[in-house]
Coordinates of C-alpha atoms in Angstrom, one line a residue:
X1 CA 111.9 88.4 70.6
X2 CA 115.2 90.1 69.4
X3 CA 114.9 91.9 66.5
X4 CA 116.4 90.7 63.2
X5 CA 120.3 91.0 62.3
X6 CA 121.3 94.2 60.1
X7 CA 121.2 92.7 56.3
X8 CA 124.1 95.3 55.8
X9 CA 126.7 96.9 58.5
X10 CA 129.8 98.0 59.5
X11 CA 132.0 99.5 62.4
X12 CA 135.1 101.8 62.4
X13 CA 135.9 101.2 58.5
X14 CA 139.0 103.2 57.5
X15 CA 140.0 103.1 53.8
X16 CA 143.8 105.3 53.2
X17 CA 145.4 106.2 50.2
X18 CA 148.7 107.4 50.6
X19 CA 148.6 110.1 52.5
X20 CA 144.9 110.5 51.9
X21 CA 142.2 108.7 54.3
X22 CA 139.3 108.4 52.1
X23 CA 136.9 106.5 54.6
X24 CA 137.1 107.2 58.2
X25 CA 135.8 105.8 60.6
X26 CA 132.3 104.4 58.9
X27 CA 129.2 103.3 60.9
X28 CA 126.6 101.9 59.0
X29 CA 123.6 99.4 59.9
X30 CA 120.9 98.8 57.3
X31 CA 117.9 96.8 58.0
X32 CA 116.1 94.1 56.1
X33 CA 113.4 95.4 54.2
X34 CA 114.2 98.8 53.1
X35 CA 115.2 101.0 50.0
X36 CA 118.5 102.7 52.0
X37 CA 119.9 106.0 50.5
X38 CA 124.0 106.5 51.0
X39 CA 124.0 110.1 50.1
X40 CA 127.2 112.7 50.0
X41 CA 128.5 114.7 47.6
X42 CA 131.0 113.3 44.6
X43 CA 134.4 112.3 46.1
X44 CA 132.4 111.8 50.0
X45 CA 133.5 108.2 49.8
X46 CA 130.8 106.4 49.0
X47 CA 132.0 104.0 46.0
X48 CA 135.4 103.4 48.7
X49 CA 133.1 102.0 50.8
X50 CA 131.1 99.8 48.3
X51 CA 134.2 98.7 46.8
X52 CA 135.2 97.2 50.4
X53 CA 131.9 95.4 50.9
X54 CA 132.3 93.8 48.1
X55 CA 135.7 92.8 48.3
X56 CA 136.8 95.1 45.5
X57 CA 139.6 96.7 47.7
X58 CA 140.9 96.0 51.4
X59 CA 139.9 98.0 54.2
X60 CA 142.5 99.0 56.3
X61 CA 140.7 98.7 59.7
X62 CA 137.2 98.4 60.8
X63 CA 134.8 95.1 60.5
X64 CA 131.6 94.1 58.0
X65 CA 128.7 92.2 57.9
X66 CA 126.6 91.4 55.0
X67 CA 123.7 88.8 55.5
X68 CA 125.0 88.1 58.8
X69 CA 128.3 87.0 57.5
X70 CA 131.8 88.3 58.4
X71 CA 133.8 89.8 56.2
X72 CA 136.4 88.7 54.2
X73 CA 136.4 86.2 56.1
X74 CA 132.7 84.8 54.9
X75 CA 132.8 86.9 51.3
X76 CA 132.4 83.9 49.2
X77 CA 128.5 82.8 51.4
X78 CA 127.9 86.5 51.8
X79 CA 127.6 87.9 47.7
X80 CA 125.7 84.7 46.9
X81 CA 122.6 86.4 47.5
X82 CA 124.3 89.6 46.7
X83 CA 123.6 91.9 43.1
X84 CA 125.5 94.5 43.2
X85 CA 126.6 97.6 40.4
X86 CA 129.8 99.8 41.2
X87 CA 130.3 102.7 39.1
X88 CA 129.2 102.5 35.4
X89 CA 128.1 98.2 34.5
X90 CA 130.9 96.8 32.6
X91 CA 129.5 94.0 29.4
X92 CA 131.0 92.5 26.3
X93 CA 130.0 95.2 23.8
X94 CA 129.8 92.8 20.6
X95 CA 127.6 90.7 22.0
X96 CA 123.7 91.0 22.8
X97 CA 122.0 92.1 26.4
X98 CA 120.6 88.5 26.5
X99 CA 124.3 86.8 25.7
X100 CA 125.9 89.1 28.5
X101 CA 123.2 88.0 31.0
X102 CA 123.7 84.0 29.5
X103 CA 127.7 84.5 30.7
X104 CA 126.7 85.8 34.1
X105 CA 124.2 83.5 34.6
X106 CA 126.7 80.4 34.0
X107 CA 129.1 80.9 36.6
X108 CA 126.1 80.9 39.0
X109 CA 123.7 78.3 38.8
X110 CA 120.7 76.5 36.3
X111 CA 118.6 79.0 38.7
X112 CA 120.0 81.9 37.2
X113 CA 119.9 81.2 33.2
X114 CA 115.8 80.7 34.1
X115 CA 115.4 83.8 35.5
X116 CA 117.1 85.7 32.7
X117 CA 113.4 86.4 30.3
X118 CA 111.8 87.7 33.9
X119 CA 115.0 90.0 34.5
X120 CA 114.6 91.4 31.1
X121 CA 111.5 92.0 31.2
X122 CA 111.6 93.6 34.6
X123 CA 114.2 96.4 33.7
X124 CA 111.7 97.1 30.3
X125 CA 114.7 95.6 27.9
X126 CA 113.1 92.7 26.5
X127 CA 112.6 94.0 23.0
X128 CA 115.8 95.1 22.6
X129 CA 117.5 92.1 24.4
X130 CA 119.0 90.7 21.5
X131 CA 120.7 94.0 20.0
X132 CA 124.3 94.4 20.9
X133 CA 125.3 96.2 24.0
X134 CA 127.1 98.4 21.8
X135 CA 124.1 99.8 20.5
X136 CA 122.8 100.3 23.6
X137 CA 123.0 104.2 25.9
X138 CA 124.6 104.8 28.8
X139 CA 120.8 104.4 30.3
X140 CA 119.9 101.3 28.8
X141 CA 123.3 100.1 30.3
X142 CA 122.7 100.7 33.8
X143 CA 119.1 98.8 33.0
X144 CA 121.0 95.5 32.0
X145 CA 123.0 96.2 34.7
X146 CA 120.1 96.0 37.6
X147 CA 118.8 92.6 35.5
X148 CA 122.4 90.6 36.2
X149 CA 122.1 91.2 40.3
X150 CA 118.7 89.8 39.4
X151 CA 120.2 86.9 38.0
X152 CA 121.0 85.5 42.1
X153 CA 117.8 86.2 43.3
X154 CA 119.3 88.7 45.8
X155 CA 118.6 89.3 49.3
X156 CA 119.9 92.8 48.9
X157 CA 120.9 95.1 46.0
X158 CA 123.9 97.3 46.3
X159 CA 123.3 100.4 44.0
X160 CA 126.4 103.2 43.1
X161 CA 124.6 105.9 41.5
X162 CA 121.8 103.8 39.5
X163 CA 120.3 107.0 38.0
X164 CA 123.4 107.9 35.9
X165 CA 122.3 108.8 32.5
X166 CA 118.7 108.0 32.6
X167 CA 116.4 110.3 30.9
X168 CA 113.5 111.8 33.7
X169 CA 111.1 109.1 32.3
X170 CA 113.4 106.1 33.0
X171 CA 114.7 107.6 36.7
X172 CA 111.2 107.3 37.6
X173 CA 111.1 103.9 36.2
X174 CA 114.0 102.8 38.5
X175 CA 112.2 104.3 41.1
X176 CA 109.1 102.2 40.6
X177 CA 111.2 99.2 40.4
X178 CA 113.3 99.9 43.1
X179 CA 110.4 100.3 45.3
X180 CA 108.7 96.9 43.8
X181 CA 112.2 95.2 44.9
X182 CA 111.1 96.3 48.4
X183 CA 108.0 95.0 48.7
X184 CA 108.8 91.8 48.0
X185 CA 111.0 91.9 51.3
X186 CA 114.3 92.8 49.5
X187 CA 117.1 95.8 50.2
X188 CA 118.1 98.0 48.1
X189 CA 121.6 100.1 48.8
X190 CA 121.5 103.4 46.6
X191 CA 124.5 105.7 46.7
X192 CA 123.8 109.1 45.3
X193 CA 124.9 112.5 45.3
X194 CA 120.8 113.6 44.5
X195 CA 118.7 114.3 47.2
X196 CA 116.0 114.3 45.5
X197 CA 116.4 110.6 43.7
X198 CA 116.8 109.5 47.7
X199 CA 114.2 111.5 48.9
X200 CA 111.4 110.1 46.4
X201 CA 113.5 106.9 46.3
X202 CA 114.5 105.8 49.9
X203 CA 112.7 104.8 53.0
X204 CA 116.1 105.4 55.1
X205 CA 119.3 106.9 54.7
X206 CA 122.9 108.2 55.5
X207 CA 124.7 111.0 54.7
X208 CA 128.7 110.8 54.5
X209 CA 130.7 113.4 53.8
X210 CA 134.7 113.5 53.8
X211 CA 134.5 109.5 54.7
X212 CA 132.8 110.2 57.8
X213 CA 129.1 109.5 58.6
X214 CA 127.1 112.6 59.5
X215 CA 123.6 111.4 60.2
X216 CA 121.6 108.5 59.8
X217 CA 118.0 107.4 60.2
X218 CA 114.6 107.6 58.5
X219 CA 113.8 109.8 56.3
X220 CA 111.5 111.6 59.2
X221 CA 113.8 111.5 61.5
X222 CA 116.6 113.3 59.6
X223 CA 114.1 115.8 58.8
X224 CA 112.7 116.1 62.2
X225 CA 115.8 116.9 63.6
X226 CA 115.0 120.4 62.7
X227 CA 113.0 122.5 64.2
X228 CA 109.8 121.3 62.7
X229 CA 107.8 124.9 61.0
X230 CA 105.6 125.0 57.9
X231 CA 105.3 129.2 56.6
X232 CA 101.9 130.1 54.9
X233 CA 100.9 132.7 52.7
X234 CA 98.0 134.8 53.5
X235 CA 96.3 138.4 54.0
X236 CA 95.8 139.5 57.4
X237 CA 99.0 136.9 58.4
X238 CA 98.7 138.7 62.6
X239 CA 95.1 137.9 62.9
X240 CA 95.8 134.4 61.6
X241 CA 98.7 133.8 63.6
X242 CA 97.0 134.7 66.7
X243 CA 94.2 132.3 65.6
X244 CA 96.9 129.4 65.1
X245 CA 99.2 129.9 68.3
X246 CA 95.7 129.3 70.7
X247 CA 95.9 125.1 69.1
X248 CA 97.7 122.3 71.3
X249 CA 99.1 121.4 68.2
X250 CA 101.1 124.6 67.5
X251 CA 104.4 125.6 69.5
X252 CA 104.1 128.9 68.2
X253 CA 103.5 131.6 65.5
X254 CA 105.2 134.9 64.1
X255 CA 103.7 137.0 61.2
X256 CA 106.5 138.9 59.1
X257 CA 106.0 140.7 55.9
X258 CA 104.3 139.9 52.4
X259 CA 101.5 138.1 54.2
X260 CA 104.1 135.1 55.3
X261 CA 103.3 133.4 58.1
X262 CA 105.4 130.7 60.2
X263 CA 103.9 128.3 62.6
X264 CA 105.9 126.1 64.8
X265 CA 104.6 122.4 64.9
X266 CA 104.8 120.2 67.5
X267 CA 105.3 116.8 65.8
X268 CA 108.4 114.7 65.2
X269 CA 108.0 113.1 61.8
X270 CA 107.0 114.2 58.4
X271 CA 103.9 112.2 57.9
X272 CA 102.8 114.3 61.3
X273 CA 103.3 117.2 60.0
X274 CA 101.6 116.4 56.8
X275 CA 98.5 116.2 58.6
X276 CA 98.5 119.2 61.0
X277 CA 99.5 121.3 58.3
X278 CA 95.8 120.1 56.1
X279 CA 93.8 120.7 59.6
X280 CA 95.5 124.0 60.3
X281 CA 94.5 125.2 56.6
X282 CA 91.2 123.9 57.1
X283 CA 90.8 125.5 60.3
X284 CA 91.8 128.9 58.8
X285 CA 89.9 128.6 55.7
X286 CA 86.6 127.8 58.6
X287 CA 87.6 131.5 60.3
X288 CA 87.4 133.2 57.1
X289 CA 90.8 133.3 56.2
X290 CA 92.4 131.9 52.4
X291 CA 95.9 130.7 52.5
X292 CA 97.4 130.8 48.9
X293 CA 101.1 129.7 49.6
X294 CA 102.4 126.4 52.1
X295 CA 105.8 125.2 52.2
X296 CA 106.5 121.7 52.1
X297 CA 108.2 119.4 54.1
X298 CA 110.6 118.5 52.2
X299 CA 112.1 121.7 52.1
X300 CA 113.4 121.0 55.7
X301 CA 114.8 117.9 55.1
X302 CA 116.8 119.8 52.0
X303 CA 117.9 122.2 54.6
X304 CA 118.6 119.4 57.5
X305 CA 120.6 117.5 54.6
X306 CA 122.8 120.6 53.3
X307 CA 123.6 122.0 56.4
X308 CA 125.1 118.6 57.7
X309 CA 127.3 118.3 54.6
X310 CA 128.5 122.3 54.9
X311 CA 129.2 122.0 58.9
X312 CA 132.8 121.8 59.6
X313 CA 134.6 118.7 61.3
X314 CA 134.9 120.6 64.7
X315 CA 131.0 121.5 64.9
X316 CA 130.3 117.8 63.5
X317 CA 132.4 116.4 66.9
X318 CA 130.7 118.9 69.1
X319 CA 126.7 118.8 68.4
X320 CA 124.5 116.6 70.0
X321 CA 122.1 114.0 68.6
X322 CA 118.5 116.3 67.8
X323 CA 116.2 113.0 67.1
X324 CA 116.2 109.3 69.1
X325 CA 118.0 107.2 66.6
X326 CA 119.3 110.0 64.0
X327 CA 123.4 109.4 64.6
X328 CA 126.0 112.2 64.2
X329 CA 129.7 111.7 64.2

């Protein structure tokens, strides 16, 4: 059986302004089913590319696919089952939440004015859906926003920093919805310039910077390509490494100073190493020994994700791919 066509991807997409290439060269393929992160810094090109997805500006070489269509050729078929919000949502500021979605909702079908209550509702604006927009925060905006590309009953969601000007309550909110999109078999497409709102957010992603992809692939497998190590705090840090470095499980161990401890993990993925670090505690803890400090995972893929946005073009060209499908320019 072959396996399903990309809902998003693109080959060799080049985007100039004047004398400025802003995209160059962009690689992306995005499965069905997934919450994707598009993560880079401010001004890495990720709204550039957005914009020529959805027909918002030309590219100036490369080819596209969304939902299996060809772009522009197929733009019209492709964005039917499209919702998409670029930059900060745009709406008619004298006018209600619930008007706004009533004019988006005609130019689409019967369909979409029925869905508009369940949209509402969804995004946790139904009580103040009839207030005008110009009432409404920058937050609340960005809400109404994700309940129009309900409106189409999307396939996939295309997402240009979503989190802008939510309070920590309502980021995790979009979070949970996000992740409720995706288990009902939809996509989701979040630019960021947040680690951490991708990280907690995404089950994928790629990181661009200076229009050119850097790395792509799950979450574990950006992570993974480093060195996988967990340190631990602990008296007596020699005796436990020696203890450690005699399991299959460990690649090896080296005690430095201030009871710190680092242990050398032979797994690939995060979820792995998750596990091996709770029976390696467990084992020392059984020999007497009481760790009061672990690092965690994520700290690598923090690492992993800042040192690919800091390395220079040249070393970028030169280094090898570290995990099976993680892709480096």
């Amino acid at each position: 059986m072959s396996e399903p066509r990309p809902v998003l991807q693109t080959h060799g997409l080049r985007k100039r302004y004047g004398d400025r290439e802003v995209v160059r060269g962009v690689d992306l393929q995005v499965p069905r089913g997934v919450a994707f992160g598009f993560l880079g810094p401010n001004g890495a090109g990720k709204t550039t590319v957005i914009r020529m997805l959805l027909g918002l500006t030309a590219a100036d070489a490369g080819t596209m696919q969304l939902l299996g269509h060809d772009l522009p050729g197929d733009r019209r078929e492709a964005l039917r089952r499209v919702g998409a919000i670029v930059e900060e949502p745009r709406f008619h500021a004298r006018m209600s939440g619930r008007e706004n979605l009533w004019i988006h909702a005609a130019v689409l079908d019967r369909a979409a004015e029925q869905r508009i209550p369940a949209a509402l509702e969804r995004v946790g604006l139904a009580d103040r859906a009839d207030d005008r927009v110009g009432g409404y925060s920058l937050g609340m905006r960005q809400r109404l926003g994700i309940a129009r590309c309900l409106l189409c009953d999307p396939e996939l969601l295309i997402l240009d920093e979503p989190a802008n000007g939510l309070d920590p309550a309502g980021i995790r909110e979009l979070r949970a919805l996000v992740r409720s999109l995706v288990a009902e078999g939809r996509t989701v497409f979040l630019s960021s310039h947040l680690l951490d709102e991708v990280e907690k957010t995404c089950d994928m992603a790629a990181v661009i910077r200076d229009g050119r992809i850097v790395a792509q692939g799950s979450l574990d497998e950006l992570a993974a390509s480093r060195e996988p190590r967990i340190e631990l705090k602990l008296a007596r840090a020699g005796e436990a490494a020696t203890l450690l470095a005699a399991r299959p499980d460990v690649q090896g161990t080296s005690a430095g100073a201030d009871d710190r401890l680092t242990v050398r993990l032979r797994v690939t993925t995060i979820s792995g190493e998750h596990q091996i670090t709770g029976e390696l505690v467990r084992h020392l803890v059984a020999h007497g020994f009481a760790p009061y400090g672990v690092s965690s995972s994520t700290e690598r893929l923090e690492d992993r994700v800042l040192e690919l946005l800091s390395r220079s073009d040249d070393e970028a060209v030169d280094r090898t791919t570290e995990a099976p499908t993680l892709v480096e320019a």
